[in-house]
Coordinates of C-alpha atoms in Angstrom, one line a residue:
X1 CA -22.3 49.7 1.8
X2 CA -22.4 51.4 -1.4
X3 CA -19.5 53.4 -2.5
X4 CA -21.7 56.1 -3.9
X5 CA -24.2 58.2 -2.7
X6 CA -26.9 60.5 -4.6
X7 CA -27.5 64.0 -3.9
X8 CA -31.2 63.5 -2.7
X9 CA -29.5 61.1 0.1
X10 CA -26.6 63.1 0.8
X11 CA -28.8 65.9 1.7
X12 CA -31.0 63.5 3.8
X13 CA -27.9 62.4 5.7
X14 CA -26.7 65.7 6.4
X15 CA -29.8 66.5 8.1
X16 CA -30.0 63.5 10.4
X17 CA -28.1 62.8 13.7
X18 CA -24.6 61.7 12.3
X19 CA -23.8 63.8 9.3
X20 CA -21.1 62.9 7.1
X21 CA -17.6 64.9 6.7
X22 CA -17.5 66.7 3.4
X23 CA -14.4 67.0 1.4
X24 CA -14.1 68.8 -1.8
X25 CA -11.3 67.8 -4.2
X26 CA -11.8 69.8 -7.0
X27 CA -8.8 69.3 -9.7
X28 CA -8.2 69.4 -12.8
X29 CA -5.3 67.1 -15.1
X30 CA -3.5 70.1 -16.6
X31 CA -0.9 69.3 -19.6
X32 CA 1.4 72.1 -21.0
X33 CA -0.2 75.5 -20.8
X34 CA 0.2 78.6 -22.9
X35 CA 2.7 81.2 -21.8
X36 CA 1.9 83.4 -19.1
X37 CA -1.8 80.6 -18.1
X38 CA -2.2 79.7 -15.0
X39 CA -2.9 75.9 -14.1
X40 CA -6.1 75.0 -12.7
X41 CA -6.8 76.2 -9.0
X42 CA -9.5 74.1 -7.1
X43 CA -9.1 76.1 -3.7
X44 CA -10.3 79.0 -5.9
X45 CA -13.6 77.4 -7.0
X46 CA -14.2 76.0 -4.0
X47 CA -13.9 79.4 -2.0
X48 CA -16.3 80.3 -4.8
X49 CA -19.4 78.4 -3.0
X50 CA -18.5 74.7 -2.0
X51 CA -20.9 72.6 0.0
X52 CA -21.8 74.1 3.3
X53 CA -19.1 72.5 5.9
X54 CA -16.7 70.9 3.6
X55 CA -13.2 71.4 3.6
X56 CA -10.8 71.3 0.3
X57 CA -8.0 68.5 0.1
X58 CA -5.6 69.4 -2.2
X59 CA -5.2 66.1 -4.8
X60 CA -1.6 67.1 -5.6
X61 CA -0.5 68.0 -2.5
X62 CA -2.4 66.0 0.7
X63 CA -3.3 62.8 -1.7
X64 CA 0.0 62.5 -3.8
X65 CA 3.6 63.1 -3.3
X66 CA 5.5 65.2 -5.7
X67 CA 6.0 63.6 -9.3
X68 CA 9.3 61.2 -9.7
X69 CA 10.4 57.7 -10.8
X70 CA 7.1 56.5 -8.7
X71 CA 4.9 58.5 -11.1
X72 CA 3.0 61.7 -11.4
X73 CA 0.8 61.1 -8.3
X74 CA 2.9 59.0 -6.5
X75 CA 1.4 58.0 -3.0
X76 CA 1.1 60.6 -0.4
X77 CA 4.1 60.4 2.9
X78 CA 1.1 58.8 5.2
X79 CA 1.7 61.0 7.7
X80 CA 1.0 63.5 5.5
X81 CA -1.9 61.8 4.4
X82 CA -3.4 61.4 8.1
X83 CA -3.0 65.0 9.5
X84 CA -4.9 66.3 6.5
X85 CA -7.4 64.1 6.6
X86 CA -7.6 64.8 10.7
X87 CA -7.2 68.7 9.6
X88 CA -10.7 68.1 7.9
X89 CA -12.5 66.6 10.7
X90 CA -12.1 62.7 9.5
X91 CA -12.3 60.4 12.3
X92 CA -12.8 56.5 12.6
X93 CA -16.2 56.5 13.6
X94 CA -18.0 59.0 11.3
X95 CA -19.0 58.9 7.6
X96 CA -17.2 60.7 5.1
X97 CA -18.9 61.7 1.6
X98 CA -16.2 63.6 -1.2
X99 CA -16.9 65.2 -4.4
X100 CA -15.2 67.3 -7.1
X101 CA -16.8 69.3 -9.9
X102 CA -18.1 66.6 -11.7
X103 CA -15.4 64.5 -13.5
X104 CA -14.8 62.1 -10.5
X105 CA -11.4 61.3 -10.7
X106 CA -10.1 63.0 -7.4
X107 CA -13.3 62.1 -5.6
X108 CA -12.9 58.5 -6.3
X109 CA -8.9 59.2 -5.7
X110 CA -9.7 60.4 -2.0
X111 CA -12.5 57.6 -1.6
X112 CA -9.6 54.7 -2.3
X113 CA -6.7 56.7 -0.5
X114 CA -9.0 56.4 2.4
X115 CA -10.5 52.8 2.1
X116 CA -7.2 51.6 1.4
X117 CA -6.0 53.5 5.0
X118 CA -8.6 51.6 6.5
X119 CA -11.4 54.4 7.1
X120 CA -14.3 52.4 7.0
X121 CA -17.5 54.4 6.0
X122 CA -16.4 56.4 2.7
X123 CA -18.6 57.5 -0.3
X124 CA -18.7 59.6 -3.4
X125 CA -20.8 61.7 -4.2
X126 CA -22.2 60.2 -7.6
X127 CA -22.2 63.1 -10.7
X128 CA -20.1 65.9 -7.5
X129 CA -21.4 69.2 -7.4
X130 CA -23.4 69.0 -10.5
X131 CA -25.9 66.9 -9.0
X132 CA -26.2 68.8 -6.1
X133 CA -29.2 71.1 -5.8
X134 CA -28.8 72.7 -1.8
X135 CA -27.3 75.5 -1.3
X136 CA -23.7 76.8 -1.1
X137 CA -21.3 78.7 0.8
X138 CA -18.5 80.6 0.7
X139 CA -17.2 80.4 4.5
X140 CA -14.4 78.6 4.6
X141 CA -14.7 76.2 8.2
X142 CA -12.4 75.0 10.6
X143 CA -13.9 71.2 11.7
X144 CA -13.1 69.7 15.0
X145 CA -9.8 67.8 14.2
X146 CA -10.5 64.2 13.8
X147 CA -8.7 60.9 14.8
X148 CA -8.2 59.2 11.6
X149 CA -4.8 57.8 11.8
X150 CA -4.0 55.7 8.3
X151 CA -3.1 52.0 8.4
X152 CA -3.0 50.9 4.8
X153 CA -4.2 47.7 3.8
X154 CA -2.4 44.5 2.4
X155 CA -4.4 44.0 -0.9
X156 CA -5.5 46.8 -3.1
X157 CA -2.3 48.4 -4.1
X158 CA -0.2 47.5 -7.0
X159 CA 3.0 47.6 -8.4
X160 CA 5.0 47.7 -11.7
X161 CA 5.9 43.9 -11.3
X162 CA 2.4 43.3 -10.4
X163 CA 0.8 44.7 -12.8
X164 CA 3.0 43.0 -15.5
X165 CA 1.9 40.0 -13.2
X166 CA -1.8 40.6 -13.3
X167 CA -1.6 41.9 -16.6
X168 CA -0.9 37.8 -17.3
X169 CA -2.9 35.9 -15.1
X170 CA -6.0 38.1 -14.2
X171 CA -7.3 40.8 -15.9
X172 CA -5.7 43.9 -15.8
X173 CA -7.7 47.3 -16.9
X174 CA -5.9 50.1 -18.5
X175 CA -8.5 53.4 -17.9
X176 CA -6.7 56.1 -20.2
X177 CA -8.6 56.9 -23.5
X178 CA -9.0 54.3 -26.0
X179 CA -6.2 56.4 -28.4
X180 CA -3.7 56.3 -25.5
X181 CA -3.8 53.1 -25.1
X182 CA -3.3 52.0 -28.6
X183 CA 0.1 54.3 -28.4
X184 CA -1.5 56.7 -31.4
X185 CA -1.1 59.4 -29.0
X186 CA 0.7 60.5 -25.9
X187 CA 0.2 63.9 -24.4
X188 CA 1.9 63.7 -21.0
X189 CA 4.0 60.6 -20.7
X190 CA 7.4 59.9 -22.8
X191 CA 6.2 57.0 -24.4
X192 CA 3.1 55.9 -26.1
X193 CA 1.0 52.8 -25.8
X194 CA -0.1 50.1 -23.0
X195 CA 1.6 47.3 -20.1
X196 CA 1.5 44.1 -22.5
X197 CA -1.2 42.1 -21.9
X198 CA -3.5 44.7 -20.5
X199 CA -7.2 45.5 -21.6
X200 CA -8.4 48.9 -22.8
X201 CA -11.2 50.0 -20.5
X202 CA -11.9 54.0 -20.9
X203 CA -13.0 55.2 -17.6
X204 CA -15.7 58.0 -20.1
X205 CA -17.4 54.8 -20.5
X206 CA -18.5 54.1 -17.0
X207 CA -20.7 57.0 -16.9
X208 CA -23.3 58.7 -18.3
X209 CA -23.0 62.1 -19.7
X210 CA -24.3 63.9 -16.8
X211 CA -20.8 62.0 -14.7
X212 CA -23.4 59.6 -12.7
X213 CA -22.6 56.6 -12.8
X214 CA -24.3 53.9 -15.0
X215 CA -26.4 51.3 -12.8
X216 CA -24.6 48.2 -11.1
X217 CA -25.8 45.9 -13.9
X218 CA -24.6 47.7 -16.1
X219 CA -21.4 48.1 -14.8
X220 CA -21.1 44.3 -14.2
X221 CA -22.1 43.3 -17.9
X222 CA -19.8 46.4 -19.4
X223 CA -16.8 44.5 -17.1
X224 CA -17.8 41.2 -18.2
X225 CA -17.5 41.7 -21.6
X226 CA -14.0 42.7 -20.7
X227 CA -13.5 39.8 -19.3
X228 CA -14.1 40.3 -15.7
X229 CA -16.2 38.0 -13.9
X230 CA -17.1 37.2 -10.1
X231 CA -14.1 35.5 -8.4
X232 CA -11.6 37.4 -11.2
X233 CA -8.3 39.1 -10.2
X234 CA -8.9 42.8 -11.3
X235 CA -5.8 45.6 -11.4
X236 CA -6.7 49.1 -13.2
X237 CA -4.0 51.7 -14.2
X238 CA -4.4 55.0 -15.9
X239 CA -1.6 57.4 -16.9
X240 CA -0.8 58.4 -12.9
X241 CA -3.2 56.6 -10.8
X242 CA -6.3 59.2 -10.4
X243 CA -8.8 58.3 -13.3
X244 CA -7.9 54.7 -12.8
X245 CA -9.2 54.8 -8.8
X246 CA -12.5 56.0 -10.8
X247 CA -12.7 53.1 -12.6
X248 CA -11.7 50.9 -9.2
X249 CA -15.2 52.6 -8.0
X250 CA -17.1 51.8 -10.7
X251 CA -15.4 48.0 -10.0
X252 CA -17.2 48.4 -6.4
X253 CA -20.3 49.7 -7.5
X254 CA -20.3 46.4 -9.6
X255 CA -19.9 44.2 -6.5
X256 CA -16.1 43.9 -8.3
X257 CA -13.1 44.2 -5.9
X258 CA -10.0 45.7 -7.7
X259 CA -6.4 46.7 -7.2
X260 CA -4.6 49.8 -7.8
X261 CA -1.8 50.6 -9.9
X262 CA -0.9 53.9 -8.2
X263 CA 2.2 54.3 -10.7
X264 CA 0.5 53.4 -13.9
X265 CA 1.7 54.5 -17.1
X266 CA 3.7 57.8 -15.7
X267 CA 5.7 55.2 -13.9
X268 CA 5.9 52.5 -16.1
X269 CA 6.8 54.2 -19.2
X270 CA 9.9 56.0 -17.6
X271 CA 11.4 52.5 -17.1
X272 CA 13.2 52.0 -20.6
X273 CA 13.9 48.2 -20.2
X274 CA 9.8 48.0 -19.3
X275 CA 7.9 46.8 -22.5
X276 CA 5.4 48.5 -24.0
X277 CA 2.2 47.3 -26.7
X278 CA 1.0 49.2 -28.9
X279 CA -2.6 48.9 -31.4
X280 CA -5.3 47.6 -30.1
X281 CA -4.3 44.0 -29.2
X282 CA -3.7 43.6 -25.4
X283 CA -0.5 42.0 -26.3

């Protein structure tokens, strides 16, 4: 199963006799705002006209726990996790598409937060609402609940020591811009630069400039020259785990299974006895 899905099909699908479940996880990485701005509100785009039947999921609240020593988007209390995914109508037994507003990240955040939890039939929807060309609503619904109860997988999830691990004897992917990596700058985090030994691997570069992801071949020769291959060990990390499960989804589109690190550079960095590369060398 492809972990995408275009427009054109989506809208096929929704017409047929099983339609997916929509959720819309519009959000936005917001830094330090002027005085007196307000941070980014994706429940108020999405009551501006959302796809018709989908239901929001908040990123920082129903797929992330609050920010600490596990990192800005720490994983979610799993209860938590399954009564909003239930709240939205997600069940075993029925396919689930999410999008956001174009970026990605919190899509492809939702799409591993559920894989990982075992849901079995979960896509993005490739470029979000961009690419979609049916109509919108403003109604807010109230789906069946569902019977999605999460049971997280073995494999897929990372931690510090695991990464650092990795980071040594596989390949392990850091997803932050190219200047972050190299410690030249540092917006959000308290310190600047990389997990020794990992490569830099800008998520921008996945994509074309419409969002879309570029196709599988693609993909697979962009990873290779990274030094991924078929049968490598793969780990990805960003600065808090949400643009790096977009690069974990451009992994699967590749036919490239890769693991998780959900704390990534937010949690790493606030360790002071963790190392830390700087310049463009992985070490």
């Amino acid at each position: 199963m492809n972990a995408i899905i275009s427009a054109s099909d989506l809208a096929n699908d929704l017409a047929g006799a099983n339609p997916p479940v929509l959720l819309d996880v519009r959000w936005r990485l917001t830094a330090a705002k002027a005085a007196g701005e307000p941070p980014y509100d994706g429940r108020a785009d999405y009551e501006t006209g959302h796809l018709p039947g989908a239901v929001y999921v908040d990123l920082d609240r129903e797929l992330a726990s609050a920010p600490g020593e596990g990192g800005r988007h720490p994983l979610p209390d799993l209860a938590h996790f399954g009564a909003a995914m239930r709240r939205a109508g997600v069940s075993s037994g029925t396919p689930v598409v999410v999008y956001d507003g174009g970026q990605g990240w919190a899509a492809a955040r939702a799409w591993w937060m559920l894989r990982w939890t075992g849901h079995p039939d979960v896509r993005v929807l490739d470029g979000g609402l961009p690419a979609w060309e049916g109509p919108l609503e403003k109604s807010v619904p109230t789906p069946e609940e569902g019977d999605f109860v999460p049971e997280p997988g073995a494999a897929g999830l990372l931690d510090a020591d695991a990464a650092a691990e990795l980071a040594r004897s596989g390949v392990l992917l850091d997803a932050r811009a190219g200047e972050r990596y190299r410690g030249e700058v540092e917006p959000i985090d308290p310190v600047a630069g990389h997990i020794p030994g990992a490569v830099s691997a800008p998520t921008t570069e996945n994509v074309r400039a419409d969002g879309r992801y570029l196709p599988a071949q693609e993909l697979r020769e962009r990873f290779k020259g990274l030094g991924v291959s078929e049968g490598s060990r793969v780990g990805v990390y960003c600065g808090s785990g949400v643009s790096a499960a977009h690069e974990v989804l451009a992994l699967a589109v590749a036919g490239l299974p890769a693991e998780l690190y959900v704390g990534s550079w937010s949690e790493w960095s606030s360790d002071p006895d963790r190392p830390v590369a700087v310049g463009p060398d992985p070490q």
